PDB file of C-alpha atoms and ligand atoms in Angstrom:
ATOM      1  CA  MET A   1      89.176  32.006  33.394  1.00  0.00           C
ATOM      2  CA  GLY A   2      88.486  28.254  33.330  1.00  0.00           C
ATOM      3  CA  MET A   3      90.692  25.534  34.704  1.00  0.00           C
ATOM      4  CA  SER A   4      92.752  23.793  32.038  1.00  0.00           C
ATOM      5  CA  LYS A   5      91.866  20.201  31.158  1.00  0.00           C
ATOM      6  CA  SER A   6      95.182  18.914  32.465  1.00  0.00           C
ATOM      7  CA  SER A   7      94.749  20.632  35.872  1.00  0.00           C
ATOM      8  CA  LEU A   8      91.274  19.146  36.182  1.00  0.00           C
ATOM      9  CA  ALA A   9      92.581  15.685  35.307  1.00  0.00           C
ATOM     10  CA  PHE A  10      95.312  16.124  37.899  1.00  0.00           C
ATOM     11  CA  LEU A  11      92.786  17.087  40.593  1.00  0.00           C
ATOM     12  CA  VAL A  12      90.579  14.093  39.754  1.00  0.00           C
ATOM     13  CA  LEU A  13      93.631  11.828  39.999  1.00  0.00           C
ATOM     14  CA  VAL A  14      94.647  13.260  43.384  1.00  0.00           C
ATOM     15  CA  PHE A  15      91.090  12.790  44.671  1.00  0.00           C
ATOM     16  CA  ALA A  16      90.983   9.189  43.394  1.00  0.00           C
ATOM     17  CA  PHE A  17      94.281   8.423  45.138  1.00  0.00           C
ATOM     18  CA  PHE A  18      92.970   9.983  48.331  1.00  0.00           C
ATOM     19  CA  VAL A  19      89.790   7.843  48.240  1.00  0.00           C
ATOM     20  CA  CYS A  20      91.857   4.696  47.546  1.00  0.00           C
ATOM     21  CA  TYR A  21      94.224   5.547  50.397  1.00  0.00           C
ATOM     22  CA  VAL A  22      91.396   6.095  52.900  1.00  0.00           C
ATOM     23  CA  MET A  23      89.684   2.854  51.842  1.00  0.00           C
ATOM     24  CA  SER A  24      92.788   0.700  51.925  1.00  0.00           C
ATOM     25  CA  SER A  25      94.126   2.042  55.194  1.00  0.00           C
ATOM     26  CA  GLY A  26      90.746   1.507  56.805  1.00  0.00           C
ATOM     27  CA  SER A  27      87.886   3.793  57.612  1.00  0.00           C
ATOM     28  CA  TYR A  28      85.379   2.374  60.066  1.00  0.00           C
ATOM     29  CA  ASP A  29      82.579   3.457  62.401  1.00  0.00           C
ATOM     30  CA  TYR A  30      82.672   0.992  65.286  1.00  0.00           C
ATOM     31  CA  PHE A  31      83.992  -2.407  66.394  1.00  0.00           C
ATOM     32  CA  GLN A  32      82.283  -5.782  66.465  1.00  0.00           C
ATOM     33  CA  PHE A  33      83.779  -7.994  69.153  1.00  0.00           C
ATOM     34  CA  VAL A  34      82.860 -11.519  68.081  1.00  0.00           C
ATOM     35  CA  GLN A  35      82.858 -14.500  70.425  1.00  0.00           C
ATOM     36  CA  GLN A  36      82.105 -17.967  69.101  1.00  0.00           C
ATOM     37  CA  TRP A  37      80.704 -21.173  70.554  1.00  0.00           C
ATOM     38  CA  PRO A  38      83.289 -23.893  69.702  1.00  0.00           C
ATOM     39  CA  PRO A  39      80.840 -26.858  69.650  1.00  0.00           C
ATOM     40  CA  THR A  40      79.010 -25.181  66.760  1.00  0.00           C
ATOM     41  CA  ASN A  41      82.260 -24.855  64.771  1.00  0.00           C
ATOM     42  CA  CYS A  42      82.839 -28.536  65.414  1.00  0.00           C
ATOM     43  CA  ILE A  43      79.380 -29.536  64.163  1.00  0.00           C
ATOM     44  CA  LEU A  44      79.842 -27.489  61.007  1.00  0.00           C
ATOM     45  CA  ARG A  45      83.379 -28.545  60.193  1.00  0.00           C
ATOM     46  CA  THR A  46      84.735 -32.021  59.701  1.00  0.00           C
ATOM     47  CA  LYS A  47      87.959 -30.760  61.277  1.00  0.00           C
ATOM     48  CA  CYS A  48      87.924 -29.952  64.962  1.00  0.00           C
ATOM     49  CA  SER A  49      90.969 -29.308  67.120  1.00  0.00           C
ATOM     50  CA  LYS A  50      89.775 -31.306  70.107  1.00  0.00           C
ATOM     51  CA  PRO A  51      87.688 -34.475  70.451  1.00  0.00           C
ATOM     52  CA  ARG A  52      85.471 -32.611  72.931  1.00  0.00           C
ATOM     53  CA  PRO A  53      85.233 -28.957  71.970  1.00  0.00           C
ATOM     54  CA  LEU A  54      85.747 -26.241  74.583  1.00  0.00           C
ATOM     55  CA  GLN A  55      82.563 -25.510  76.506  1.00  0.00           C
ATOM     56  CA  ASN A  56      83.035 -21.758  76.711  1.00  0.00           C
ATOM     57  CA  PHE A  57      82.731 -18.850  74.301  1.00  0.00           C
ATOM     58  CA  THR A  58      86.101 -17.915  72.806  1.00  0.00           C
ATOM     59  CA  ILE A  59      87.178 -14.968  70.683  1.00  0.00           C
ATOM     60  CA  HIS A  60      86.713 -15.087  66.933  1.00  0.00           C
ATOM     61  CA  GLY A  61      87.819 -11.534  66.309  1.00  0.00           C
ATOM     62  CA  LEU A  62      87.661  -7.801  66.851  1.00  0.00           C
ATOM     63  CA  TRP A  63      86.401  -6.299  63.624  1.00  0.00           C
ATOM     64  CA  PRO A  64      86.397  -2.597  62.749  1.00  0.00           C
ATOM     65  CA  SER A  65      83.108  -2.237  60.849  1.00  0.00           C
ATOM     66  CA  ASN A  66      81.006   0.207  58.885  1.00  0.00           C
ATOM     67  CA  TYR A  67      77.319   0.822  59.563  1.00  0.00           C
ATOM     68  CA  SER A  68      76.629   0.774  55.803  1.00  0.00           C
ATOM     69  CA  ASN A  69      78.371  -2.596  55.389  1.00  0.00           C
ATOM     70  CA  PRO A  70      79.433  -4.356  58.621  1.00  0.00           C
ATOM     71  CA  LYS A  71      81.688  -6.763  56.661  1.00  0.00           C
ATOM     72  CA  MET A  72      83.905  -3.860  55.647  1.00  0.00           C
ATOM     73  CA  PRO A  73      86.615  -2.698  55.840  1.00  0.00           C
ATOM     74  CA  SER A  74      88.922  -5.692  55.527  1.00  0.00           C
ATOM     75  CA  ASN A  75      92.458  -6.568  54.420  1.00  0.00           C
ATOM     76  CA  CYS A  76      93.784  -3.035  54.772  1.00  0.00           C
ATOM     77  CA  ILE A  77      97.276  -1.774  54.081  1.00  0.00           C
ATOM     78  CA  GLY A  78      99.188  -1.943  57.330  1.00  0.00           C
ATOM     79  CA  SER A  79     101.836  -3.859  59.233  1.00  0.00           C
ATOM     80  CA  ARG A  80     101.745  -7.632  58.693  1.00  0.00           C
ATOM     81  CA  PHE A  81     101.217  -9.813  61.737  1.00  0.00           C
ATOM     82  CA  ASN A  82     104.380 -10.262  63.776  1.00  0.00           C
ATOM     83  CA  PHE A  83     103.917 -12.421  66.818  1.00  0.00           C
ATOM     84  CA  THR A  84     106.943 -10.890  68.560  1.00  0.00           C
ATOM     85  CA  LYS A  85     104.873  -7.683  68.819  1.00  0.00           C
ATOM     86  CA  VAL A  86     102.547  -9.568  71.183  1.00  0.00           C
ATOM     87  CA  SER A  87     104.243 -10.183  74.515  1.00  0.00           C
ATOM     88  CA  PRO A  88     104.810 -13.825  75.600  1.00  0.00           C
ATOM     89  CA  ARG A  89     102.640 -13.148  78.659  1.00  0.00           C
ATOM     90  CA  LEU A  90      99.726 -11.977  76.522  1.00  0.00           C
ATOM     91  CA  ARG A  91     100.250 -14.833  74.056  1.00  0.00           C
ATOM     92  CA  SER A  92      99.790 -17.366  76.837  1.00  0.00           C
ATOM     93  CA  LYS A  93      96.522 -15.630  77.848  1.00  0.00           C
ATOM     94  CA  LEU A  94      95.307 -15.593  74.251  1.00  0.00           C
ATOM     95  CA  LYS A  95      95.775 -19.349  74.066  1.00  0.00           C
ATOM     96  CA  ILE A  96      92.855 -19.506  76.507  1.00  0.00           C
ATOM     97  CA  SER A  97      90.695 -16.643  75.257  1.00  0.00           C
ATOM     98  CA  TRP A  98      91.419 -16.809  71.507  1.00  0.00           C
ATOM     99  CA  PRO A  99      92.268 -20.414  70.542  1.00  0.00           C
ATOM    100  CA  ASP A 100      91.984 -21.758  67.024  1.00  0.00           C
ATOM    101  CA  VAL A 101      89.123 -24.153  67.616  1.00  0.00           C
ATOM    102  CA  GLU A 102      89.272 -25.580  64.110  1.00  0.00           C
ATOM    103  CA  SER A 103      92.849 -26.589  63.312  1.00  0.00           C
ATOM    104  CA  GLY A 104      94.532 -25.847  66.647  1.00  0.00           C
ATOM    105  CA  ASN A 105      97.075 -23.447  65.107  1.00  0.00           C
ATOM    106  CA  ASP A 106      96.485 -20.416  67.360  1.00  0.00           C
ATOM    107  CA  THR A 107      99.224 -18.187  65.927  1.00  0.00           C
ATOM    108  CA  LYS A 108      97.958 -18.722  62.381  1.00  0.00           C
ATOM    109  CA  PHE A 109      94.413 -17.835  63.468  1.00  0.00           C
ATOM    110  CA  TRP A 110      95.629 -14.614  65.154  1.00  0.00           C
ATOM    111  CA  GLU A 111      97.667 -13.800  62.051  1.00  0.00           C
ATOM    112  CA  GLY A 112      94.611 -14.196  59.798  1.00  0.00           C
ATOM    113  CA  GLU A 113      92.467 -12.018  62.066  1.00  0.00           C
ATOM    114  CA  TRP A 114      95.103  -9.283  62.361  1.00  0.00           C
ATOM    115  CA  ASN A 115      95.823  -9.178  58.621  1.00  0.00           C
ATOM    116  CA  LYS A 116      92.138  -9.190  57.666  1.00  0.00           C
ATOM    117  CA  HIS A 117      90.674  -6.977  60.393  1.00  0.00           C
ATOM    118  CA  GLY A 118      93.318  -5.529  62.736  1.00  0.00           C
ATOM    119  CA  THR A 119      95.144  -3.754  59.913  1.00  0.00           C
ATOM    120  CA  CYS A 120      92.010  -1.639  59.332  1.00  0.00           C
ATOM    121  CA  SER A 121      92.114  -0.116  62.816  1.00  0.00           C
ATOM    122  CA  GLU A 122      95.871   0.062  63.247  1.00  0.00           C
ATOM    123  CA  ARG A 123      95.753   3.834  63.698  1.00  0.00           C
ATOM    124  CA  THR A 124      93.597   3.214  66.800  1.00  0.00           C
ATOM    125  CA  LEU A 125      95.106  -0.031  68.111  1.00  0.00           C
ATOM    126  CA  ASN A 126      98.565  -1.339  67.283  1.00  0.00           C
ATOM    127  CA  GLN A 127      99.138  -5.126  67.313  1.00  0.00           C
ATOM    128  CA  MET A 128      99.853  -5.376  71.025  1.00  0.00           C
ATOM    129  CA  GLN A 129      96.879  -3.130  71.892  1.00  0.00           C
ATOM    130  CA  TYR A 130      94.563  -4.963  69.477  1.00  0.00           C
ATOM    131  CA  PHE A 131      95.169  -8.334  71.114  1.00  0.00           C
ATOM    132  CA  GLN A 132      95.349  -6.894  74.630  1.00  0.00           C
ATOM    133  CA  ARG A 133      92.030  -5.056  74.238  1.00  0.00           C
ATOM    134  CA  SER A 134      90.346  -8.156  72.799  1.00  0.00           C
ATOM    135  CA  HIS A 135      91.509 -10.264  75.715  1.00  0.00           C
ATOM    136  CA  GLU A 136      90.251  -7.640  78.193  1.00  0.00           C
ATOM    137  CA  MET A 137      86.837  -7.531  76.494  1.00  0.00           C
ATOM    138  CA  TRP A 138      86.616 -11.327  76.703  1.00  0.00           C
ATOM    139  CA  ASN A 139      87.632 -11.285  80.367  1.00  0.00           C
ATOM    140  CA  PHE A 140      85.214  -8.540  81.255  1.00  0.00           C
ATOM    141  CA  HIS A 141      82.180  -9.800  79.332  1.00  0.00           C
ATOM    142  CA  ASN A 142      81.959 -13.483  80.155  1.00  0.00           C
ATOM    143  CA  ILE A 143      79.106 -14.644  77.928  1.00  0.00           C
ATOM    144  CA  THR A 144      79.317 -18.261  79.094  1.00  0.00           C
ATOM    145  CA  GLU A 145      78.840 -17.180  82.710  1.00  0.00           C
ATOM    146  CA  ILE A 146      76.075 -14.678  81.899  1.00  0.00           C
ATOM    147  CA  LEU A 147      74.099 -17.380  80.088  1.00  0.00           C
ATOM    148  CA  ARG A 148      74.780 -20.003  82.746  1.00  0.00           C
ATOM    149  CA  ASN A 149      73.505 -17.644  85.450  1.00  0.00           C
ATOM    150  CA  ALA A 150      70.283 -17.341  83.438  1.00  0.00           C
ATOM    151  CA  SER A 151      70.088 -21.162  83.174  1.00  0.00           C
ATOM    152  CA  ILE A 152      70.844 -21.064  79.476  1.00  0.00           C
ATOM    153  CA  VAL A 153      73.208 -23.973  79.105  1.00  0.00           C
ATOM    154  CA  PRO A 154      74.082 -26.250  76.193  1.00  0.00           C
ATOM    155  CA  HIS A 155      71.536 -28.958  75.518  1.00  0.00           C
ATOM    156  CA  ALA A 156      71.179 -31.526  72.733  1.00  0.00           C
ATOM    157  CA  THR A 157      67.505 -30.908  72.033  1.00  0.00           C
ATOM    158  CA  HIS A 158      66.128 -27.910  73.953  1.00  0.00           C
ATOM    159  CA  THR A 159      65.642 -24.811  71.797  1.00  0.00           C
ATOM    160  CA  TRP A 160      65.449 -21.095  72.629  1.00  0.00           C
ATOM    161  CA  LYS A 161      63.901 -17.984  71.201  1.00  0.00           C
ATOM    162  CA  TYR A 162      66.283 -15.200  70.107  1.00  0.00           C
ATOM    163  CA  SER A 163      65.026 -12.980  72.930  1.00  0.00           C
ATOM    164  CA  ASP A 164      65.592 -15.734  75.566  1.00  0.00           C
ATOM    165  CA  ILE A 165      69.315 -15.592  74.839  1.00  0.00           C
ATOM    166  CA  VAL A 166      69.651 -11.870  74.177  1.00  0.00           C
ATOM    167  CA  SER A 167      67.786 -10.732  77.310  1.00  0.00           C
ATOM    168  CA  PRO A 168      70.208 -11.917  80.020  1.00  0.00           C
ATOM    169  CA  ILE A 169      73.176 -10.597  78.033  1.00  0.00           C
ATOM    170  CA  GLN A 170      71.400  -7.268  77.556  1.00  0.00           C
ATOM    171  CA  THR A 171      70.680  -7.082  81.275  1.00  0.00           C
ATOM    172  CA  ALA A 172      74.288  -7.856  82.189  1.00  0.00           C
ATOM    173  CA  ILE A 173      76.050  -5.543  79.745  1.00  0.00           C
ATOM    174  CA  LYS A 174      73.286  -2.886  79.537  1.00  0.00           C
ATOM    175  CA  ARG A 175      73.578  -2.829  75.761  1.00  0.00           C
ATOM    176  CA  THR A 176      72.072  -4.905  72.952  1.00  0.00           C
ATOM    177  CA  PRO A 177      74.243  -7.711  71.574  1.00  0.00           C
ATOM    178  CA  LEU A 178      73.796  -9.455  68.233  1.00  0.00           C
ATOM    179  CA  LEU A 179      73.458 -13.224  67.878  1.00  0.00           C
ATOM    180  CA  ARG A 180      74.656 -15.065  64.806  1.00  0.00           C
ATOM    181  CA  CYS A 181      73.443 -18.555  63.937  1.00  0.00           C
ATOM    182  CA  LYS A 182      74.229 -21.201  61.358  1.00  0.00           C
ATOM    183  CA  PRO A 183      71.714 -23.507  59.728  1.00  0.00           C
ATOM    184  CA  ARG A 184      71.839 -27.033  61.098  1.00  0.00           C
ATOM    185  CA  PRO A 185      73.593 -29.400  58.700  1.00  0.00           C
ATOM    186  CA  LYS A 186      71.176 -31.735  56.868  1.00  0.00           C
ATOM    187  CA  SER A 187      72.838 -34.787  58.425  1.00  0.00           C
ATOM    188  CA  GLN A 188      71.686 -33.539  61.854  1.00  0.00           C
ATOM    189  CA  THR A 189      68.106 -32.816  60.982  1.00  0.00           C
ATOM    190  CA  LYS A 190      67.081 -36.123  59.391  1.00  0.00           C
ATOM    191  CA  SER A 191      64.675 -38.093  61.523  1.00  0.00           C
ATOM    192  CA  GLN A 192      64.098 -35.142  63.876  1.00  0.00           C
ATOM    193  CA  PRO A 193      60.703 -33.882  64.962  1.00  0.00           C
ATOM    194  CA  LYS A 194      59.638 -30.940  62.762  1.00  0.00           C
ATOM    195  CA  SER A 195      60.172 -28.365  65.536  1.00  0.00           C
ATOM    196  CA  GLN A 196      63.823 -29.342  65.932  1.00  0.00           C
ATOM    197  CA  ALA A 197      64.494 -29.896  62.241  1.00  0.00           C
ATOM    198  CA  MET A 198      63.645 -26.221  61.788  1.00  0.00           C
ATOM    199  CA  SER A 199      66.139 -25.012  64.373  1.00  0.00           C
ATOM    200  CA  GLN A 200      69.379 -23.110  63.853  1.00  0.00           C
ATOM    201  CA  LEU A 201      72.646 -23.373  65.786  1.00  0.00           C
ATOM    202  CA  LEU A 202      73.857 -20.541  67.996  1.00  0.00           C
ATOM    203  CA  HIS A 203      77.306 -19.706  66.672  1.00  0.00           C
ATOM    204  CA  GLU A 204      78.414 -16.218  67.706  1.00  0.00           C
ATOM    205  CA  VAL A 205      77.615 -13.486  70.177  1.00  0.00           C
ATOM    206  CA  VAL A 206      78.662 -10.036  69.002  1.00  0.00           C
ATOM    207  CA  LEU A 207      79.204  -7.081  71.341  1.00  0.00           C
ATOM    208  CA  CYS A 208      79.695  -3.669  69.782  1.00  0.00           C
ATOM    209  CA  PHE A 209      82.173  -0.995  70.832  1.00  0.00           C
ATOM    210  CA  ASP A 210      82.765   2.616  69.845  1.00  0.00           C
ATOM    211  CA  TYR A 211      85.490   3.835  67.470  1.00  0.00           C
ATOM    212  CA  ASP A 212      88.150   3.690  70.186  1.00  0.00           C
ATOM    213  CA  ALA A 213      87.144   0.178  71.300  1.00  0.00           C
ATOM    214  CA  LEU A 214      86.586   1.518  74.813  1.00  0.00           C
ATOM    215  CA  VAL A 215      82.864   2.093  75.255  1.00  0.00           C
ATOM    216  CA  ILE A 216      80.312  -0.653  74.715  1.00  0.00           C
ATOM    217  CA  ILE A 217      77.393   0.398  72.490  1.00  0.00           C
ATOM    218  CA  ASP A 218      74.204  -1.202  71.111  1.00  0.00           C
ATOM    219  CA  CYS A 219      74.631  -3.456  68.091  1.00  0.00           C
ATOM    220  CA  ASN A 220      72.284  -3.027  65.140  1.00  0.00           C
ATOM    221  CA  ARG A 221      70.396  -6.171  64.324  1.00  0.00           C
ATOM    222  CA  THR A 222      71.965  -6.950  60.952  1.00  0.00           C
ATOM    223  CA  ALA A 223      72.279 -10.389  59.365  1.00  0.00           C
ATOM    224  CA  GLY A 224      72.311 -12.765  62.281  1.00  0.00           C
ATOM    225  CA  CYS A 225      69.959 -15.518  63.281  1.00  0.00           C
ATOM    226  CA  TRP A 226      66.782 -16.093  61.288  1.00  0.00           C
ATOM    227  CA  ASN A 227      63.687 -14.531  62.721  1.00  0.00           C
ATOM    228  CA  ASN A 228      61.088 -16.902  64.136  1.00  0.00           C
ATOM    229  CA  VAL A 229      63.291 -19.990  63.965  1.00  0.00           C
ATOM    230  CA  ASP A 230      64.184 -21.611  67.272  1.00  0.00           C
ATOM    231  CA  ILE A 231      67.809 -21.649  68.357  1.00  0.00           C
ATOM    232  CA  LEU A 232      69.707 -24.715  69.497  1.00  0.00           C
ATOM    233  CA  PHE A 233      72.650 -24.116  71.865  1.00  0.00           C
ATOM    234  CA  PRO A 234      74.569 -27.354  71.283  1.00  0.00           C
TER     235      PRO A 234
HETATM  236  P1  5GP B   1      86.763 -13.774  59.328  1.00  0.00           P
HETATM  237  O1  5GP B   1      87.790 -14.248  58.314  1.00  0.00           O
HETATM  238  O2  5GP B   1      85.746 -12.871  58.721  1.00  0.00           O
HETATM  239  O3  5GP B   1      87.413 -13.232  60.546  1.00  0.00           O
HETATM  240  O4  5GP B   1      85.974 -15.056  59.799  1.00  0.00           O
HETATM  241  C1  5GP B   1      85.566 -16.046  58.967  1.00  0.00           C
HETATM  242  C2  5GP B   1      86.537 -17.184  58.952  1.00  0.00           C
HETATM  243  O5  5GP B   1      87.064 -17.471  60.247  1.00  0.00           O
HETATM  244  C3  5GP B   1      85.859 -18.420  58.447  1.00  0.00           C
HETATM  245  O6  5GP B   1      86.557 -18.884  57.350  1.00  0.00           O
HETATM  246  C4  5GP B   1      85.952 -19.373  59.628  1.00  0.00           C
HETATM  247  O7  5GP B   1      86.124 -20.674  59.187  1.00  0.00           O
HETATM  248  C5  5GP B   1      87.149 -18.863  60.351  1.00  0.00           C
HETATM  249  N1  5GP B   1      87.214 -19.268  61.750  1.00  0.00           N
HETATM  250  C6  5GP B   1      86.321 -19.160  62.733  1.00  0.00           C
HETATM  251  N2  5GP B   1      86.780 -19.689  63.858  1.00  0.00           N
HETATM  252  C7  5GP B   1      87.997 -20.169  63.568  1.00  0.00           C
HETATM  253  C8  5GP B   1      88.994 -20.840  64.321  1.00  0.00           C
HETATM  254  O8  5GP B   1      88.853 -21.098  65.516  1.00  0.00           O
HETATM  255  N3  5GP B   1      90.124 -21.153  63.642  1.00  0.00           N
HETATM  256  C9  5GP B   1      90.335 -20.861  62.324  1.00  0.00           C
HETATM  257  N4  5GP B   1      91.485 -21.214  61.755  1.00  0.00           N
HETATM  258  N5  5GP B   1      89.429 -20.221  61.609  1.00  0.00           N
HETATM  259  C10 5GP B   1      88.280 -19.885  62.221  1.00  0.00           C
END
């Protein structure tokens, strides 16, 4: 006895709703914890919150990600950002670890990151936990210090190989990070020697964490810095 057409249609509809629900409420494999180098933001943007950008890596975001597409999921259904859910004590710490280095509006930056990324892992980390965990990761994995200890410090002209920068971080955290770069703006590369004109700017250092955002794991080398192009750490 076959299933009637209407029952089949009903089942298909239920399945479609289920898939939509899973996608919109966020299904992810691991976390990318992204720290950024503020001077690079300032070179790339006309707007910069401070005349002299901060000289330490700060948080860009904690992004639940999929191995098949690390830019997903995003903008999931979930609670909207509510800054009262983040304690005043934590908020004052985040002003140091997670400042808005572009417009200076920290709360708005946190709101954007929570709504775009945090909502997709809300079943693992609620708002307070999401920001708390990010701050702890930043505190525990001090990229600026790791690089400084390896004599990798900002310089106007000196360039590095990808492995020069990755190696000391790998040694310190015992896992492989991912570096992300941005092409140098044309205005910066005019009248430069060819070797420097071909360089890229170090922008972000990504550390990867397991599904629960507790255990650090190796990052896959996905879109990041160009291969075989020297890296400027401005
Ligand atoms: P995502 O939205 O994927 O988290 O990150 C990309 C966006 O974050 C970009 O539009 C970039 O301009 C923005 N972004 C990176 N750093 C900052 C910052 O310090 N402040 C603000 N307002 N946006 C930032």
